[in-house]
Tab-separated table of C-alpha atoms in Angstrom:
chain	number	residue	atom	x	y	z
A	1	UNK	CA	29.920	-14.524	5.354
A	2	UNK	CA	28.105	-17.209	3.328
A	3	UNK	CA	28.021	-17.339	-0.420
A	4	UNK	CA	31.673	-16.735	-1.128
A	5	UNK	CA	31.103	-17.262	-4.805
A	6	UNK	CA	28.087	-14.963	-4.971
A	7	UNK	CA	27.891	-11.236	-5.380
A	8	UNK	CA	26.176	-10.509	-2.069
A	9	UNK	CA	29.274	-10.486	0.186
A	10	UNK	CA	30.998	-7.996	-2.069
A	11	UNK	CA	27.887	-5.846	-2.290
A	12	UNK	CA	27.406	-5.773	1.480
A	13	UNK	CA	31.055	-4.951	2.042
A	14	UNK	CA	30.859	-2.156	-0.499
A	15	UNK	CA	27.882	-0.702	1.398
A	16	UNK	CA	29.691	-0.812	4.720
A	17	UNK	CA	27.689	-3.720	6.136
A	18	UNK	CA	30.005	-5.887	8.203
A	19	UNK	CA	29.861	-9.602	8.938
A	20	UNK	CA	28.596	-8.705	12.405
A	21	UNK	CA	25.795	-6.587	10.927
A	22	UNK	CA	24.847	-9.366	8.543
A	23	UNK	CA	24.783	-11.954	11.329
A	24	UNK	CA	22.700	-9.608	13.485
A	25	UNK	CA	20.211	-9.212	10.645
A	26	UNK	CA	19.959	-12.977	10.147
A	27	UNK	CA	19.497	-13.487	13.896
A	28	UNK	CA	16.652	-10.965	14.004
A	29	UNK	CA	14.935	-12.660	11.074
A	30	UNK	CA	15.321	-16.060	12.716
A	31	UNK	CA	13.772	-14.677	15.922
A	32	UNK	CA	10.762	-13.246	14.075
A	33	UNK	CA	10.258	-16.587	12.344
A	34	UNK	CA	10.415	-18.433	15.654
A	35	UNK	CA	13.571	-20.324	14.676
A	36	UNK	CA	16.333	-21.459	17.009
A	37	UNK	CA	19.730	-19.768	16.948
A	38	UNK	CA	21.094	-22.845	15.197
A	39	UNK	CA	19.014	-21.859	12.148
A	40	UNK	CA	20.894	-18.579	11.647
A	41	UNK	CA	23.330	-20.130	9.111
A	42	UNK	CA	20.344	-21.394	7.116
A	43	UNK	CA	18.809	-17.923	7.155
A	44	UNK	CA	22.124	-16.487	5.982
A	45	UNK	CA	22.274	-19.055	3.185
A	46	UNK	CA	18.715	-18.205	2.118
A	47	UNK	CA	19.510	-14.490	2.046
A	48	UNK	CA	22.609	-15.091	-0.022
A	49	UNK	CA	20.722	-17.370	-2.373
A	50	UNK	CA	17.986	-14.766	-2.806
A	51	UNK	CA	20.393	-12.264	-4.281
A	52	UNK	CA	20.755	-14.208	-7.488
A	53	UNK	CA	17.827	-16.586	-7.785
A	54	UNK	CA	14.560	-15.042	-6.718
A	55	UNK	CA	13.208	-12.033	-8.634
A	56	UNK	CA	10.475	-9.869	-7.160
A	57	UNK	CA	7.851	-7.762	-8.888
A	58	UNK	CA	6.372	-5.088	-6.604
A	59	UNK	CA	3.110	-3.662	-7.954
A	60	UNK	CA	1.325	-0.710	-6.413
A	61	UNK	CA	-2.373	-0.028	-6.879
A	62	UNK	CA	-4.802	2.010	-4.762
A	63	UNK	CA	-2.493	3.178	-1.995
A	64	UNK	CA	-0.548	6.086	-0.509
A	65	UNK	CA	2.845	4.353	-0.976
A	66	UNK	CA	3.075	4.134	2.806
A	67	UNK	CA	4.048	0.465	2.734
A	68	UNK	CA	6.941	1.230	0.389
A	69	UNK	CA	7.986	4.051	2.689
A	70	UNK	CA	7.739	1.720	5.661
A	71	UNK	CA	9.924	-0.893	3.997
A	72	UNK	CA	12.454	1.802	3.201
A	73	UNK	CA	12.941	2.162	6.973
A	74	UNK	CA	14.243	-1.396	7.424
A	75	UNK	CA	17.616	-1.070	9.094
A	76	UNK	CA	19.356	-4.405	8.504
A	77	UNK	CA	20.082	-4.368	5.650
A	78	UNK	CA	19.408	-0.929	4.300
A	79	UNK	CA	16.823	-0.302	1.638
A	80	UNK	CA	19.295	-0.266	-1.228
A	81	UNK	CA	20.525	-3.719	-0.279
A	82	UNK	CA	17.003	-5.071	0.077
A	83	UNK	CA	15.771	-3.641	-3.188
A	84	UNK	CA	18.807	-4.113	-5.393
A	85	UNK	CA	20.610	-7.131	-3.982
A	86	UNK	CA	18.741	-9.339	-1.566
A	87	UNK	CA	15.182	-9.334	-2.878
A	88	UNK	CA	16.203	-8.777	-6.490
A	89	UNK	CA	13.287	-6.454	-7.091
A	90	UNK	CA	13.069	-6.200	-10.852
A	91	UNK	CA	10.169	-3.773	-10.811
A	92	UNK	CA	8.888	-1.268	-8.260
A	93	UNK	CA	7.197	1.922	-9.387
A	94	UNK	CA	8.256	3.908	-6.352
A	95	UNK	CA	11.797	2.717	-5.693
A	96	UNK	CA	13.330	1.732	-9.007
A	97	UNK	CA	15.589	4.162	-10.808
A	98	UNK	CA	14.348	3.243	-14.273
A	99	UNK	CA	11.249	4.872	-15.725
A	100	UNK	CA	9.048	4.772	-18.804
A	101	UNK	CA	9.662	2.097	-21.427
A	102	UNK	CA	12.705	0.630	-19.629
A	103	UNK	CA	10.771	0.088	-16.394
A	104	UNK	CA	7.706	-1.363	-18.113
A	105	UNK	CA	9.881	-3.703	-20.166
A	106	UNK	CA	11.661	-4.936	-17.025
A	107	UNK	CA	8.275	-5.847	-15.551
A	108	UNK	CA	7.135	-7.628	-18.693
A	109	UNK	CA	10.381	-9.584	-19.022
A	110	UNK	CA	10.183	-10.762	-15.397
A	111	UNK	CA	6.520	-11.782	-15.692
A	112	UNK	CA	7.210	-13.581	-18.973
A	113	UNK	CA	10.083	-15.544	-17.380
A	114	UNK	CA	7.885	-16.599	-14.401
A	115	UNK	CA	9.069	-18.000	-11.071
A	116	UNK	CA	8.979	-14.668	-9.237
A	117	UNK	CA	7.467	-13.415	-5.992
A	118	UNK	CA	4.702	-10.872	-6.494
A	119	UNK	CA	4.461	-8.223	-3.787
A	120	UNK	CA	1.220	-6.285	-4.088
A	121	UNK	CA	0.693	-2.963	-2.315
A	122	UNK	CA	-2.622	-1.123	-2.268
A	123	UNK	CA	-6.217	-2.058	-2.877
A	124	UNK	CA	-7.591	-3.649	-6.053
A	125	UNK	CA	-9.879	-0.981	-7.521
A	126	UNK	CA	-12.675	-2.638	-9.483
A	127	UNK	CA	-15.208	0.158	-10.051
A	128	UNK	CA	-16.160	1.099	-13.625
A	129	UNK	CA	-15.200	-2.338	-14.855
A	130	UNK	CA	-11.679	-1.915	-13.474
A	131	UNK	CA	-11.143	1.531	-14.983
A	132	UNK	CA	-10.950	3.141	-11.530
A	133	UNK	CA	-7.176	2.650	-11.760
A	134	UNK	CA	-5.377	2.865	-15.114
A	135	UNK	CA	-1.663	2.075	-15.505
A	136	UNK	CA	0.663	2.978	-18.363
A	137	UNK	CA	1.968	0.095	-20.490
A	138	UNK	CA	5.347	-0.216	-22.290
A	139	UNK	CA	3.985	1.284	-25.507
A	140	UNK	CA	2.157	4.120	-23.806
A	141	UNK	CA	-1.185	2.367	-23.793
A	142	UNK	CA	-3.491	2.423	-20.760
A	143	UNK	CA	-3.968	-0.859	-18.890
A	144	UNK	CA	-6.571	-1.487	-16.205
A	145	UNK	CA	-5.082	-2.147	-12.803
A	146	UNK	CA	-7.215	-5.257	-12.438
A	147	UNK	CA	-5.837	-6.664	-15.703
A	148	UNK	CA	-2.274	-5.980	-14.573
A	149	UNK	CA	-2.880	-7.921	-11.360
A	150	UNK	CA	-4.441	-10.878	-13.164
A	151	UNK	CA	-1.478	-11.210	-15.540
A	152	UNK	CA	1.115	-10.801	-12.787
A	153	UNK	CA	-0.669	-13.173	-10.392
A	154	UNK	CA	-0.956	-15.997	-12.936
A	155	UNK	CA	2.816	-16.085	-13.485
A	156	UNK	CA	3.846	-15.627	-9.853
A	157	UNK	CA	5.290	-18.399	-7.715
A	158	UNK	CA	3.762	-16.819	-4.595
A	159	UNK	CA	1.989	-13.568	-3.775
A	160	UNK	CA	2.468	-11.359	-0.714
A	161	UNK	CA	-0.262	-8.758	-0.092
A	162	UNK	CA	1.430	-6.015	1.952
A	163	UNK	CA	-0.544	-3.575	4.062
A	164	UNK	CA	-4.217	-3.394	4.942
A	165	UNK	CA	-5.233	-1.988	1.544
A	166	UNK	CA	-3.873	-5.056	-0.256
A	167	UNK	CA	-5.340	-7.428	2.343
A	168	UNK	CA	-8.959	-6.235	2.395
A	169	UNK	CA	-9.111	-2.812	0.738
A	170	UNK	CA	-8.074	-0.823	3.823
A	171	UNK	CA	-8.763	2.888	3.766
A	172	UNK	CA	-9.714	2.837	0.094
A	173	UNK	CA	-12.523	0.348	0.777
A	174	UNK	CA	-13.989	2.356	3.658
A	175	UNK	CA	-17.689	3.069	3.406
A	176	UNK	CA	-19.099	4.074	0.885
A	177	UNK	CA	-16.181	2.643	-1.155
A	178	UNK	CA	-16.862	4.451	-4.451
A	179	UNK	CA	-13.831	2.834	-6.150
A	180	UNK	CA	-15.071	-0.701	-5.510
A	181	UNK	CA	-11.834	-1.394	-3.627
A	182	UNK	CA	-11.110	-4.874	-2.284
A	183	UNK	CA	-8.186	-7.008	-1.201
A	184	UNK	CA	-6.041	-9.265	-3.372
A	185	UNK	CA	-7.470	-12.447	-1.841
A	186	UNK	CA	-11.084	-11.580	-2.639
A	187	UNK	CA	-10.209	-10.445	-6.161
A	188	UNK	CA	-8.249	-13.594	-7.002
A	189	UNK	CA	-11.081	-15.756	-5.654
A	190	UNK	CA	-13.548	-13.946	-7.908
A	191	UNK	CA	-11.261	-14.466	-10.901
A	192	UNK	CA	-10.630	-18.122	-10.065
A	193	UNK	CA	-6.849	-17.598	-9.773
A	194	UNK	CA	-5.292	-19.965	-7.244
A	195	UNK	CA	-1.798	-19.077	-6.009
A	196	UNK	CA	-0.043	-19.278	-2.630
A	197	UNK	CA	-1.004	-16.028	-0.896
A	198	UNK	CA	0.304	-14.458	2.301
A	199	UNK	CA	-1.554	-11.525	3.862
A	200	UNK	CA	0.513	-9.001	5.827
A	201	UNK	CA	-1.966	-6.419	7.167
A	202	UNK	CA	-1.360	-3.225	9.137
A	203	UNK	CA	-1.152	0.348	7.974
A	204	UNK	CA	1.563	0.458	6.845
A	205	UNK	CA	3.062	-3.026	6.660
A	206	UNK	CA	5.837	-3.707	9.149
A	207	UNK	CA	9.064	-4.079	7.109
A	208	UNK	CA	10.329	-6.709	9.558
A	209	UNK	CA	7.315	-8.865	8.680
A	210	UNK	CA	7.894	-8.555	4.948
A	211	UNK	CA	11.591	-9.359	5.059
A	212	UNK	CA	10.999	-12.287	7.435
A	213	UNK	CA	8.279	-13.802	5.219
A	214	UNK	CA	10.406	-13.531	2.084
A	215	UNK	CA	13.373	-15.123	3.813
A	216	UNK	CA	11.141	-17.830	5.291
A	217	UNK	CA	9.792	-18.630	1.843
A	218	UNK	CA	13.282	-18.796	0.404
A	219	UNK	CA	14.479	-20.897	3.327
A	220	UNK	CA	11.735	-23.504	3.324
A	221	UNK	CA	10.387	-23.179	-0.208
A	222	UNK	CA	6.808	-22.835	1.014
A	223	UNK	CA	4.576	-20.290	2.668
A	224	UNK	CA	4.695	-20.114	6.479
A	225	UNK	CA	1.907	-21.456	8.703
A	226	UNK	CA	-1.091	-19.157	8.232
A	227	UNK	CA	-4.258	-18.448	10.194
A	228	UNK	CA	-7.801	-18.378	8.789
A	229	UNK	CA	-7.108	-14.945	7.261
A	230	UNK	CA	-3.879	-16.123	5.574
A	231	UNK	CA	-1.717	-14.182	8.048
A	232	UNK	CA	1.496	-15.774	9.410
A	233	UNK	CA	0.588	-17.304	12.775
A	234	UNK	CA	3.930	-16.392	14.340
A	235	UNK	CA	3.316	-12.697	13.718
A	236	UNK	CA	-0.459	-12.529	14.168
A	237	UNK	CA	-1.096	-15.261	16.714
A	238	UNK	CA	-1.302	-13.113	19.857
A	239	UNK	CA	-3.067	-9.881	20.712
A	240	UNK	CA	-1.210	-6.672	21.364
A	241	UNK	CA	-2.775	-6.775	24.814
A	242	UNK	CA	-0.962	-10.070	25.519
A	243	UNK	CA	2.467	-8.457	25.168
A	244	UNK	CA	1.699	-4.805	25.928
A	245	UNK	CA	4.167	-3.168	28.363
A	246	UNK	CA	1.162	-1.345	29.913
A	247	UNK	CA	-0.619	-4.636	30.642
A	248	UNK	CA	0.289	-4.403	34.337
A	249	UNK	CA	-1.606	-1.117	34.631
A	250	UNK	CA	-4.678	-2.738	33.069
A	251	UNK	CA	-4.515	-5.517	35.643
A	252	UNK	CA	-4.147	-2.942	38.427
A	253	UNK	CA	-7.097	-0.872	37.237
A	254	UNK	CA	-4.856	2.074	36.339
A	255	UNK	CA	-6.229	3.841	33.269
A	256	UNK	CA	-5.894	7.057	31.274
A	257	UNK	CA	-9.241	8.836	30.884
A	258	UNK	CA	-7.923	12.082	29.433
A	259	UNK	CA	-4.894	13.068	27.365
A	260	UNK	CA	-2.639	15.493	29.176
A	261	UNK	CA	-3.551	14.039	32.555
A	262	UNK	CA	-1.243	12.820	35.299
A	263	UNK	CA	-2.317	9.259	34.529
A	264	UNK	CA	-1.129	9.635	30.940
A	265	UNK	CA	2.212	10.980	32.152
A	266	UNK	CA	2.549	7.886	34.330
A	267	UNK	CA	2.065	5.636	31.305
A	268	UNK	CA	-1.166	4.025	32.485
A	269	UNK	CA	-3.340	1.792	30.297
A	270	UNK	CA	-4.989	3.488	27.293
A	271	UNK	CA	-7.992	1.155	27.074
A	272	UNK	CA	-10.611	3.846	27.935
A	273	UNK	CA	-9.047	6.089	25.269
A	274	UNK	CA	-10.087	3.622	22.575
A	275	UNK	CA	-7.065	1.289	22.516
A	276	UNK	CA	-7.916	-1.758	20.364
A	277	UNK	CA	-5.000	-3.812	21.686
A	278	UNK	CA	-7.197	-6.502	23.293
A	279	UNK	CA	-8.860	-7.292	19.947
A	280	UNK	CA	-5.887	-6.812	17.593
A	281	UNK	CA	-3.561	-9.693	16.832
A	282	UNK	CA	-0.069	-8.479	15.904
A	283	UNK	CA	3.354	-8.636	17.551
A	284	UNK	CA	3.928	-4.844	17.492
A	285	UNK	CA	5.109	-4.738	21.147
A	286	UNK	CA	7.873	-7.212	20.263
A	287	UNK	CA	8.980	-6.213	16.761
A	288	UNK	CA	8.173	-2.494	17.142
A	289	UNK	CA	8.771	0.107	14.426
A	290	UNK	CA	11.251	2.650	13.120
A	291	UNK	CA	14.361	0.524	13.576
A	292	UNK	CA	12.804	-1.033	16.682
A	293	UNK	CA	12.838	2.314	18.499
A	294	UNK	CA	9.167	2.460	19.450
A	295	UNK	CA	5.573	1.695	18.435
A	296	UNK	CA	2.142	3.303	18.761
A	297	UNK	CA	1.269	2.513	22.398
A	298	UNK	CA	4.815	3.125	23.615
A	299	UNK	CA	4.677	6.515	21.898
A	300	UNK	CA	1.504	7.325	23.870
A	301	UNK	CA	-1.186	6.626	21.246
A	302	UNK	CA	-3.909	3.990	21.612
A	303	UNK	CA	-3.750	1.068	19.211
A	304	UNK	CA	-6.276	1.775	16.425
A	305	UNK	CA	-6.450	-1.878	15.368
A	306	UNK	CA	-4.889	-1.597	11.905
A	307	UNK	CA	-3.967	-5.290	12.056
A	308	UNK	CA	-7.658	-6.205	12.008
A	309	UNK	CA	-9.795	-6.788	8.930
A	310	UNK	CA	-12.135	-3.974	7.876
A	311	UNK	CA	-10.495	-1.957	10.627
A	312	UNK	CA	-11.271	1.515	9.233
A	313	UNK	CA	-15.034	0.985	9.478
A	314	UNK	CA	-15.139	-1.523	12.320
A	315	UNK	CA	-12.671	0.147	14.729
A	316	UNK	CA	-13.794	3.749	14.400
A	317	UNK	CA	-13.961	6.136	16.119
A	318	UNK	CA	-10.382	5.350	17.060
A	319	UNK	CA	-10.220	7.237	20.348
A	320	UNK	CA	-13.445	5.882	21.821
A	321	UNK	CA	-14.655	2.498	23.001
A	322	UNK	CA	-17.220	2.172	20.230
A	323	UNK	CA	-17.701	-0.477	17.597
A	324	UNK	CA	-19.541	-0.401	14.277
A	325	UNK	CA	-22.872	-2.020	15.033
A	326	UNK	CA	-23.440	-4.152	11.930
A	327	UNK	CA	-26.755	-5.359	13.361
A	328	UNK	CA	-28.079	-1.837	12.674
A	329	UNK	CA	-26.749	-1.734	9.146
A	330	UNK	CA	-23.636	0.236	10.101
A	331	UNK	CA	-25.639	2.995	11.807
A	332	UNK	CA	-24.092	4.174	15.088
A	333	UNK	CA	-26.612	6.315	16.977
A	334	UNK	CA	-24.945	8.588	19.469
A	335	UNK	CA	-27.171	7.381	22.263
A	336	UNK	CA	-26.246	3.770	21.632
A	337	UNK	CA	-22.588	4.776	21.340
A	338	UNK	CA	-22.775	6.506	24.681
A	339	UNK	CA	-24.453	3.422	26.063
A	340	UNK	CA	-21.631	1.222	24.802
A	341	UNK	CA	-19.103	3.636	26.295
A	342	UNK	CA	-21.039	3.563	29.556
A	343	UNK	CA	-20.969	-0.216	29.607
A	344	UNK	CA	-17.203	-0.154	29.055
A	345	UNK	CA	-16.740	2.420	31.809
A	346	UNK	CA	-18.891	0.322	34.108
A	347	UNK	CA	-16.838	-2.716	33.172
A	348	UNK	CA	-13.629	-0.912	34.075
A	349	UNK	CA	-15.121	0.135	37.403
A	350	UNK	CA	-16.070	-3.474	38.101
A	351	UNK	CA	-12.592	-4.530	36.989
A	352	UNK	CA	-11.021	-1.974	39.326
A	353	UNK	CA	-13.212	-3.039	42.222
A	354	UNK	CA	-12.281	-6.624	41.541
A	355	UNK	CA	-8.579	-5.807	41.567
A	356	UNK	CA	-9.098	-3.781	44.767
A	357	UNK	CA	-10.914	-6.664	46.376
A	358	UNK	CA	-8.093	-8.969	45.334
A	359	UNK	CA	-5.597	-6.666	47.031
A	360	UNK	CA	-3.747	-5.894	43.790
A	361	UNK	CA	-4.831	-2.290	43.404
A	362	UNK	CA	-3.912	0.546	45.753
A	363	UNK	CA	-4.539	4.279	45.468
A	364	UNK	CA	-5.751	4.125	41.854
A	365	UNK	CA	-8.136	7.075	42.201
A	366	UNK	CA	-5.357	9.312	43.406
A	367	UNK	CA	-3.336	8.566	40.282
A	368	UNK	CA	-0.293	7.632	42.336
A	369	UNK	CA	1.716	4.422	42.466
A	370	UNK	CA	-0.426	1.466	43.423
A	371	UNK	CA	0.039	-2.098	44.521
A	372	UNK	CA	2.721	-1.601	47.146
A	373	UNK	CA	2.907	-5.385	47.573
A	374	UNK	CA	1.444	-7.847	45.105
A	375	UNK	CA	-0.627	-10.714	46.409
A	376	UNK	CA	1.926	-13.172	45.038
A	377	UNK	CA	4.795	-11.399	46.837
A	378	UNK	CA	2.775	-11.144	50.051
A	379	UNK	CA	2.136	-14.894	50.086
A	380	UNK	CA	5.747	-15.578	49.173
A	381	UNK	CA	6.970	-13.392	52.048
A	382	UNK	CA	4.673	-15.264	54.403
A	383	UNK	CA	6.448	-18.463	53.463
A	384	UNK	CA	9.836	-17.011	54.202
A	385	UNK	CA	10.689	-15.804	50.716
A	386	UNK	CA	12.226	-12.496	49.709
A	387	UNK	CA	10.163	-9.317	49.986
């Protein structure tokens, strides 16, 4: 294990994490970052280095603590190792054992020293001149949440906004947004604070994304390649639809139109049930959740598009093919909604007819197995290939 002179090997051994476990963790991080297997030793070195050199301040604002809970589900290494050893989190309201003056002083000392990574969870609540969220200071005084963010952001080496609330306000910023909630990026732009910022949306944040970004930053000393919304391209460069295990059913015109139906039991495509996979760019089908056991669509629920911006307003209602019609000022008349749904249904019919005409779809209406022989296999067999 790397870092023989550091404390990490001893800490991991004490927690029952073997060399094999550690290597497996580094390999998974390298895969998420799109690195070759030859980069695993570098990832291991970065992780070891992080245990002693890179402090982290984790602030929480307008949120449900779901992102913290999500990160606590990271399997390699366990949460105690991440929080106490690898990421060197000096301050986290939810996870740290210290409280009161001791906790507040730890935050102030870290911010005063500088050179830390700021992880921000939750929306920035700006209503009532920032008084929508008040936080206790080391001497018992009340500090506005907006002021806390400004001070912490100015001293940070880089900032990671975790979860949809920190990226663009998320649930808290949903219409009518009485708390004046917004994302970290918008707030810092308004305040004229320029710092390297990485947005990790979704509700909650995927812990694999967070750990991979931190390790990538430690490994290369700079933020990863980002898209126009400051999201890592490697994690948010493809739609869920691109990698969905139900994609074949979409191509075959096999859809679920009602929960509890035979089509649902067969695992058909959930597009008519409101799945936002075609318009949501995340790698959920690859990274998955809950120790890589499953994810929303695999568990039988349509994707609700939580990786999108303004997803609470724009993607609702979640179980229907309807979109917020901004051209009407956010108003969604039922008749127009039904019209949109009708257009989608008509589109699926056309899609199914097209697949039928192409010979790729079989007894779709009967709900049974379709596509006895794919067009590609039929042509291949005609040329003497295997059937």
